[in-house]
């Protein structure tokens, strides 16, 4: 029986992944180049991507780049875009339904706590989450399963009693490694990823497509209510 739902944050609840791509893509555009999405996407949901956009941009332009200055510009632009972004469709409705079904609600994010807390509070959904686990809590972020295991532990459930909601391969792999069924809700930055081959239990276009109970039914793990 499923007793909890655990959500990723970036790209799943709030599409900050598109914000990040647009922010760094603007730096590329200034020099007449396009940021390659498939390479950029290698770092979605994790830290330490094999693709370094700073090195790539410098190689493409042949210019010596001030990495710290570029990073500061990117981070400022990302924050501005994220602050203006809206929750992905269906987020509030799914959280409300999870609450009404008596499910515990957690969050597992490779981002740092300050970033997650800032946006949960600003978007008015912090109140739904009984447990948050972020990069501040682990040595290794996704695709390592530690974040999901800690979130499940904090909610007082076994990993197999929780359903993870993810948007990226790195996040999905973390949940699978933790022993959780996974529902993938791709965003524009991750739709090209092969989630089926990587063993996603269910792939849906949007959290607004169907009620949460229907999603749980489709993966054969609906929470029975008295």
mmCIF file of N, CA and C in Angstrom, residues 35-120:
data_model
loop_
_atom_site.group_PDB
_atom_site.id
_atom_site.type_symbol
_atom_site.label_atom_id
_atom_site.label_comp_id
_atom_site.label_asym_id
_atom_site.label_seq_id
_atom_site.Cartn_x
_atom_site.Cartn_y
_atom_site.Cartn_z
ATOM 1 N N UNK A 35 23.177 27.179 -26.985
ATOM 2 C CA UNK A 35 23.508 26.211 -25.938
ATOM 3 C C UNK A 35 22.897 24.858 -26.295
ATOM 4 N N UNK A 36 23.712 23.808 -26.471
ATOM 5 C CA UNK A 36 23.174 22.500 -26.874
ATOM 6 C C UNK A 36 22.348 21.862 -25.757
ATOM 7 N N UNK A 37 21.049 21.690 -26.004
ATOM 8 C CA UNK A 37 20.141 21.208 -24.973
ATOM 9 C C UNK A 37 20.510 19.814 -24.470
ATOM 10 N N UNK A 38 20.800 18.892 -25.365
ATOM 11 C CA UNK A 38 21.052 17.523 -24.927
ATOM 12 C C UNK A 38 22.282 17.436 -24.024
ATOM 13 N N UNK A 39 23.272 18.275 -24.276
ATOM 14 C CA UNK A 39 24.441 18.282 -23.402
ATOM 15 C C UNK A 39 24.126 18.984 -22.081
ATOM 16 N N UNK A 40 23.445 20.108 -22.147
ATOM 17 C CA UNK A 40 23.040 20.826 -20.945
ATOM 18 C C UNK A 40 22.202 19.922 -20.036
ATOM 19 N N UNK A 41 21.306 19.147 -20.651
ATOM 20 C CA UNK A 41 20.378 18.313 -19.897
ATOM 21 C C UNK A 41 21.070 17.194 -19.119
ATOM 22 N N UNK A 42 22.303 16.896 -19.433
ATOM 23 C CA UNK A 42 23.035 15.873 -18.679
ATOM 24 C C UNK A 42 23.150 16.253 -17.205
ATOM 25 N N UNK A 43 23.106 17.551 -16.929
ATOM 26 C CA UNK A 43 23.259 18.013 -15.553
ATOM 27 C C UNK A 43 21.945 18.251 -14.830
ATOM 28 N N UNK A 44 20.814 18.029 -15.505
ATOM 29 C CA UNK A 44 19.523 18.266 -14.856
ATOM 30 C C UNK A 44 19.285 17.220 -13.774
ATOM 31 N N UNK A 45 18.996 17.686 -12.582
ATOM 32 C CA UNK A 45 18.699 16.793 -11.473
ATOM 33 C C UNK A 45 19.893 16.344 -10.664
ATOM 34 N N UNK A 46 21.084 16.847 -11.005
ATOM 35 C CA UNK A 46 22.275 16.393 -10.302
ATOM 36 C C UNK A 46 23.296 17.516 -10.210
ATOM 37 N N UNK A 47 24.452 17.206 -9.635
ATOM 38 C CA UNK A 47 25.609 18.094 -9.628
ATOM 39 C C UNK A 47 26.741 17.394 -10.372
ATOM 40 N N UNK A 48 27.730 18.141 -10.818
ATOM 41 C CA UNK A 48 28.905 17.524 -11.422
ATOM 42 C C UNK A 48 28.655 16.911 -12.782
ATOM 43 N N UNK A 49 27.924 17.605 -13.639
ATOM 44 C CA UNK A 49 27.669 17.114 -14.990
ATOM 45 C C UNK A 49 28.966 17.006 -15.785
ATOM 46 N N UNK A 50 29.055 16.026 -16.695
ATOM 47 C CA UNK A 50 30.239 15.944 -17.562
ATOM 48 C C UNK A 50 30.326 17.102 -18.547
ATOM 49 N N UNK A 51 29.203 17.813 -18.729
ATOM 50 C CA UNK A 51 29.194 18.967 -19.618
ATOM 51 C C UNK A 51 29.380 20.241 -18.809
ATOM 52 N N UNK A 52 30.417 21.000 -19.154
ATOM 53 C CA UNK A 52 30.698 22.276 -18.495
ATOM 54 C C UNK A 52 30.413 23.404 -19.484
ATOM 55 N N UNK A 53 29.300 24.129 -19.322
ATOM 56 C CA UNK A 53 28.939 25.153 -20.302
ATOM 57 C C UNK A 53 29.937 26.306 -20.363
ATOM 58 N N UNK A 54 30.627 26.576 -19.263
ATOM 59 C CA UNK A 54 31.619 27.647 -19.272
ATOM 60 C C UNK A 54 32.793 27.278 -20.182
ATOM 61 N N UNK A 55 33.256 26.067 -20.051
ATOM 62 C CA UNK A 55 34.356 25.576 -20.890
ATOM 63 C C UNK A 55 33.905 25.492 -22.341
ATOM 64 N N UNK A 56 32.678 24.998 -22.553
ATOM 65 C CA UNK A 56 32.160 24.857 -23.909
ATOM 66 C C UNK A 56 32.034 26.207 -24.596
ATOM 67 N N UNK A 57 31.495 27.205 -23.896
ATOM 68 C CA UNK A 57 31.327 28.532 -24.491
ATOM 69 C C UNK A 57 32.684 29.138 -24.835
ATOM 70 N N UNK A 58 33.646 28.964 -23.956
ATOM 71 C CA UNK A 58 34.991 29.496 -24.225
ATOM 72 C C UNK A 58 35.605 28.826 -25.447
ATOM 73 N N UNK A 59 35.399 27.507 -25.578
ATOM 74 C CA UNK A 59 35.939 26.778 -26.724
ATOM 75 C C UNK A 59 35.266 27.224 -28.025
ATOM 76 N N UNK A 60 33.967 27.470 -27.969
ATOM 77 C CA UNK A 60 33.240 27.876 -29.165
ATOM 78 C C UNK A 60 33.638 29.271 -29.642
ATOM 79 N N UNK A 61 33.916 30.160 -28.690
ATOM 80 C CA UNK A 61 34.219 31.546 -29.045
ATOM 81 C C UNK A 61 35.703 31.815 -29.239
ATOM 82 N N UNK A 62 36.516 30.975 -28.610
ATOM 83 C CA UNK A 62 37.959 31.213 -28.657
ATOM 84 C C UNK A 62 38.384 32.358 -27.766
ATOM 85 N N UNK A 63 37.461 32.806 -26.907
ATOM 86 C CA UNK A 63 37.738 33.920 -26.009
ATOM 87 C C UNK A 63 38.051 33.409 -24.608
ATOM 88 N N UNK A 64 38.794 34.184 -23.848
ATOM 89 C CA UNK A 64 39.037 33.866 -22.453
ATOM 90 C C UNK A 64 37.882 34.440 -21.641
ATOM 91 N N UNK A 65 37.137 33.546 -20.988
ATOM 92 C CA UNK A 65 35.943 33.956 -20.257
ATOM 93 C C UNK A 65 36.236 34.119 -18.766
ATOM 94 N N UNK A 66 35.621 35.121 -18.174
ATOM 95 C CA UNK A 66 35.694 35.303 -16.725
ATOM 96 C C UNK A 66 34.593 34.437 -16.119
ATOM 97 N N UNK A 67 34.969 33.241 -15.671
ATOM 98 C CA UNK A 67 33.994 32.268 -15.200
ATOM 99 C C UNK A 67 33.137 32.814 -14.056
ATOM 100 N N UNK A 68 33.755 33.464 -13.103
ATOM 101 C CA UNK A 68 33.008 33.962 -11.951
ATOM 102 C C UNK A 68 32.013 35.049 -12.344
ATOM 103 N N UNK A 69 32.416 35.895 -13.283
ATOM 104 C CA UNK A 69 31.511 36.948 -13.740
ATOM 105 C C UNK A 69 30.319 36.346 -14.498
ATOM 106 N N UNK A 70 30.607 35.352 -15.339
ATOM 107 C CA UNK A 70 29.529 34.680 -16.070
ATOM 108 C C UNK A 70 28.589 33.959 -15.106
ATOM 109 N N UNK A 71 29.167 33.309 -14.112
ATOM 110 C CA UNK A 71 28.358 32.587 -13.136
ATOM 111 C C UNK A 71 27.437 33.539 -12.385
ATOM 112 N N UNK A 72 27.965 34.691 -12.003
ATOM 113 C CA UNK A 72 27.153 35.669 -11.281
ATOM 114 C C UNK A 72 25.997 36.162 -12.151
ATOM 115 N N UNK A 73 26.267 36.402 -13.418
ATOM 116 C CA UNK A 73 25.215 36.849 -14.329
ATOM 117 C C UNK A 73 24.168 35.761 -14.517
ATOM 118 N N UNK A 74 24.634 34.532 -14.697
ATOM 119 C CA UNK A 74 23.706 33.415 -14.866
ATOM 120 C C UNK A 74 22.814 33.251 -13.644
ATOM 121 N N UNK A 75 23.391 33.265 -12.471
ATOM 122 C CA UNK A 75 22.629 33.049 -11.240
ATOM 123 C C UNK A 75 21.617 34.162 -10.997
ATOM 124 N N UNK A 76 21.995 35.390 -11.310
ATOM 125 C CA UNK A 76 21.069 36.510 -11.138
ATOM 126 C C UNK A 76 19.894 36.393 -12.104
ATOM 127 N N UNK A 77 20.186 36.028 -13.349
ATOM 128 C CA UNK A 77 19.131 35.886 -14.349
ATOM 129 C C UNK A 77 18.225 34.694 -14.027
ATOM 130 N N UNK A 78 18.830 33.599 -13.565
ATOM 131 C CA UNK A 78 18.047 32.425 -13.191
ATOM 132 C C UNK A 78 17.094 32.756 -12.042
ATOM 133 N N UNK A 79 17.599 33.451 -11.039
ATOM 134 C CA UNK A 79 16.760 33.798 -9.893
ATOM 135 C C UNK A 79 15.595 34.684 -10.315
ATOM 136 N N UNK A 80 15.865 35.645 -11.180
ATOM 137 C CA UNK A 80 14.807 36.537 -11.652
ATOM 138 C C UNK A 80 13.737 35.770 -12.413
ATOM 139 N N UNK A 81 14.166 34.844 -13.266
ATOM 140 C CA UNK A 81 13.220 34.050 -14.041
ATOM 141 C C UNK A 81 12.425 33.103 -13.140
ATOM 142 N N UNK A 82 13.126 32.454 -12.201
ATOM 143 C CA UNK A 82 12.459 31.502 -11.304
ATOM 144 C C UNK A 82 11.441 32.203 -10.406
ATOM 145 N N UNK A 83 11.781 33.398 -9.951
ATOM 146 C CA UNK A 83 10.855 34.151 -9.103
ATOM 147 C C UNK A 83 9.566 34.479 -9.848
ATOM 148 N N UNK A 84 9.662 34.626 -11.170
ATOM 149 C CA UNK A 84 8.486 34.974 -11.970
ATOM 150 C C UNK A 84 7.753 33.750 -12.518
ATOM 151 N N UNK A 85 8.360 32.595 -12.404
ATOM 152 C CA UNK A 85 7.766 31.376 -12.955
ATOM 153 C C UNK A 85 6.553 30.948 -12.140
ATOM 154 N N UNK A 86 5.637 30.264 -12.782
ATOM 155 C CA UNK A 86 4.450 29.743 -12.118
ATOM 156 C C UNK A 86 4.604 28.247 -11.875
ATOM 157 N N UNK A 87 3.908 27.742 -10.882
ATOM 158 C CA UNK A 87 3.908 26.309 -10.642
ATOM 159 C C UNK A 87 3.429 25.585 -11.891
ATOM 160 N N UNK A 88 3.945 24.389 -12.103
ATOM 161 C CA UNK A 88 3.491 23.610 -13.244
ATOM 162 C C UNK A 88 2.018 23.240 -13.070
ATOM 163 N N UNK A 89 1.298 23.072 -14.163
ATOM 164 C CA UNK A 89 -0.132 22.768 -14.079
ATOM 165 C C UNK A 89 -0.420 21.540 -13.209
ATOM 166 N N UNK A 90 -1.421 21.652 -12.373
ATOM 167 C CA UNK A 90 -1.868 20.531 -11.563
ATOM 168 C C UNK A 90 -1.165 20.346 -10.239
ATOM 169 N N UNK A 91 -0.138 21.131 -9.962
ATOM 170 C CA UNK A 91 0.639 20.929 -8.737
ATOM 171 C C UNK A 91 -0.213 21.090 -7.488
ATOM 172 N N UNK A 92 -0.898 22.200 -7.379
ATOM 173 C CA UNK A 92 -1.701 22.450 -6.172
ATOM 174 C C UNK A 92 -2.801 21.405 -6.031
ATOM 175 N N UNK A 93 -3.422 21.058 -7.130
ATOM 176 C CA UNK A 93 -4.502 20.080 -7.093
ATOM 177 C C UNK A 93 -3.998 18.710 -6.627
ATOM 178 N N UNK A 94 -2.825 18.300 -7.100
ATOM 179 C CA UNK A 94 -2.262 17.009 -6.692
ATOM 180 C C UNK A 94 -1.885 17.029 -5.213
ATOM 181 N N UNK A 95 -1.318 18.127 -4.757
ATOM 182 C CA UNK A 95 -0.969 18.232 -3.342
ATOM 183 C C UNK A 95 -2.221 18.199 -2.466
ATOM 184 N N UNK A 96 -3.252 18.887 -2.893
ATOM 185 C CA UNK A 96 -4.504 18.878 -2.143
ATOM 186 C C UNK A 96 -5.126 17.477 -2.106
ATOM 187 N N UNK A 97 -5.060 16.794 -3.238
ATOM 188 C CA UNK A 97 -5.635 15.450 -3.287
ATOM 189 C C UNK A 97 -4.829 14.483 -2.426
ATOM 190 N N UNK A 98 -3.507 14.599 -2.466
ATOM 191 C CA UNK A 98 -2.660 13.739 -1.630
ATOM 192 C C UNK A 98 -3.016 13.918 -0.160
ATOM 193 N N UNK A 99 -3.228 15.166 0.215
ATOM 194 C CA UNK A 99 -3.607 15.484 1.593
ATOM 195 C C UNK A 99 -4.957 14.870 1.924
ATOM 196 N N UNK A 100 -5.911 14.988 1.008
ATOM 197 C CA UNK A 100 -7.255 14.461 1.257
ATOM 198 C C UNK A 100 -7.272 12.941 1.313
ATOM 199 N N UNK A 101 -6.330 12.301 0.631
ATOM 200 C CA UNK A 101 -6.230 10.846 0.645
ATOM 201 C C UNK A 101 -5.486 10.326 1.874
ATOM 202 N N UNK A 102 -4.976 11.242 2.681
ATOM 203 C CA UNK A 102 -4.253 10.843 3.875
ATOM 204 C C UNK A 102 -2.832 10.408 3.619
ATOM 205 N N UNK A 103 -2.281 10.789 2.465
ATOM 206 C CA UNK A 103 -0.906 10.435 2.135
ATOM 207 C C UNK A 103 0.065 11.435 2.759
ATOM 208 N N UNK A 104 1.204 10.944 3.216
ATOM 209 C CA UNK A 104 2.267 11.837 3.667
ATOM 210 C C UNK A 104 2.931 12.437 2.430
ATOM 211 N N UNK A 105 3.411 13.671 2.564
ATOM 212 C CA UNK A 105 3.977 14.373 1.409
ATOM 213 C C UNK A 105 5.393 14.834 1.734
ATOM 214 N N UNK A 106 6.335 14.438 0.888
ATOM 215 C CA UNK A 106 7.724 14.826 1.085
ATOM 216 C C UNK A 106 8.336 15.397 -0.177
ATOM 217 N N UNK A 107 9.545 15.895 -0.046
ATOM 218 C CA UNK A 107 10.267 16.465 -1.179
ATOM 219 C C UNK A 107 11.720 16.036 -1.103
ATOM 220 N N UNK A 108 12.287 15.665 -2.241
ATOM 221 C CA UNK A 108 13.688 15.259 -2.330
ATOM 222 C C UNK A 108 14.322 16.000 -3.499
ATOM 223 N N UNK A 109 15.260 16.899 -3.209
ATOM 224 C CA UNK A 109 15.826 17.761 -4.249
ATOM 225 C C UNK A 109 17.344 17.818 -4.177
ATOM 226 N N UNK A 110 17.978 17.800 -5.342
ATOM 227 C CA UNK A 110 19.433 17.953 -5.418
ATOM 228 C C UNK A 110 19.862 19.400 -5.231
ATOM 229 N N UNK A 111 18.903 20.315 -5.196
ATOM 230 C CA UNK A 111 19.211 21.728 -4.947
ATOM 231 C C UNK A 111 19.443 21.945 -3.457
ATOM 232 N N UNK A 112 19.926 23.134 -3.095
ATOM 233 C CA UNK A 112 20.141 23.403 -1.674
ATOM 234 C C UNK A 112 18.845 23.867 -1.015
ATOM 235 N N UNK A 113 18.815 23.767 0.300
ATOM 236 C CA UNK A 113 17.589 24.037 1.045
ATOM 237 C C UNK A 113 17.104 25.479 0.876
ATOM 238 N N UNK A 114 18.029 26.428 0.867
ATOM 239 C CA UNK A 114 17.631 27.832 0.750
ATOM 240 C C UNK A 114 16.859 28.084 -0.545
ATOM 241 N N UNK A 115 17.340 27.495 -1.646
ATOM 242 C CA UNK A 115 16.676 27.651 -2.945
ATOM 243 C C UNK A 115 15.272 27.049 -2.906
ATOM 244 N N UNK A 116 15.173 25.823 -2.388
ATOM 245 C CA UNK A 116 13.889 25.126 -2.334
ATOM 246 C C UNK A 116 12.900 25.860 -1.427
ATOM 247 N N UNK A 117 13.344 26.207 -0.226
ATOM 248 C CA UNK A 117 12.469 26.897 0.720
ATOM 249 C C UNK A 117 11.982 28.229 0.147
ATOM 250 N N UNK A 118 12.873 28.966 -0.493
ATOM 251 C CA UNK A 118 12.511 30.268 -1.058
ATOM 252 C C UNK A 118 11.305 30.140 -1.994
ATOM 253 N N UNK A 119 11.373 29.170 -2.897
ATOM 254 C CA UNK A 119 10.336 29.071 -3.915
ATOM 255 C C UNK A 119 9.076 28.371 -3.405
ATOM 256 N N UNK A 120 9.225 27.416 -2.509
ATOM 257 C CA UNK A 120 8.036 26.800 -1.916
ATOM 258 C C UNK A 120 7.219 27.843 -1.166
#
